[in-house]
């Protein structure tokens, strides 16, 4: 039987104000803003989606920007690092670019075989990595301000910081089609397809403090499933194992179920269809404020509340 869960779909985090977020992810990192919409559960704040050209699953990092929100604390029970995949020859390019734009980062370091990473943080302190590797064959996206041969290709994987790894590992392997593919020290790597884009590293940190929510902290991680049938099957497996899983929720661009894994991280399983071209032409993704049909009647009010944001690419050339 083929996998019900096929890899990562998206990661969603909390940021402070929206313009700084757009400048960092669209401008400095060069990801495409693929959707500018609202938080469906709190419609007076944005929901910004960044990804590759189409916003393919496994490339999408999204934000709820809450202006003035308190900074969170990274720690146990959280997704602490979101890693992007970059081409093998691009480390020097990115080091120069991060320095030029005053991005907080560390020296490159090797990890598993054929993997060199730079740890960096966005302007809210969200933990990120750029991982240079030879295995990822996906083309990168660029607005043109970053040379295509150095562009980010999408996710490489994520790191979950946990008190222990066994319980989280067993839900990944028993209910979510992942296999243990590597381990070193306190890091255990799982994957549903073996490809860079969906690696899930569990970092075992029994001595650390528990994390606290706020800006610079991930809210949840979504895994991908092929369609609504596979989603319901995945839901049934989780319910049978005793997890509290939400009913299917319509997120307009995908359908979602949510549950909390034993270590404390909020997991989502999202369908690949319908995708971001459902309400916008592929060439114009992210340009207009898109509202779900049930909020359209509030458009005038929401357009007054939400601060206008704009990406000025000229400020982000090499
Ligand atoms: Zn989500």
Short mmCIF file of C-alpha atoms and ligand atoms in Angstrom, two decimals, residues 10 12 47 220 222 254 256 258 268, ligand 1:
data_model
loop_
_atom_site.label_atom_id
_atom_site.label_comp_id
_atom_site.label_asym_id
_atom_site.label_seq_id
_atom_site.Cartn_x
_atom_site.Cartn_y
_atom_site.Cartn_z
CA UNK A 10 3.90 23.52 5.16
CA UNK A 12 3.34 27.97 10.00
CA UNK A 47 -1.79 34.88 6.69
CA UNK A 220 2.43 24.04 13.70
CA UNK A 222 1.67 20.23 8.26
CA UNK A 254 -6.07 22.50 1.14
CA UNK A 256 -6.70 19.94 7.07
CA UNK A 258 -4.93 18.72 13.35
CA UNK A 268 -1.54 18.97 10.74
ZN1 LIG B 1 -1.37 24.79 8.62
#
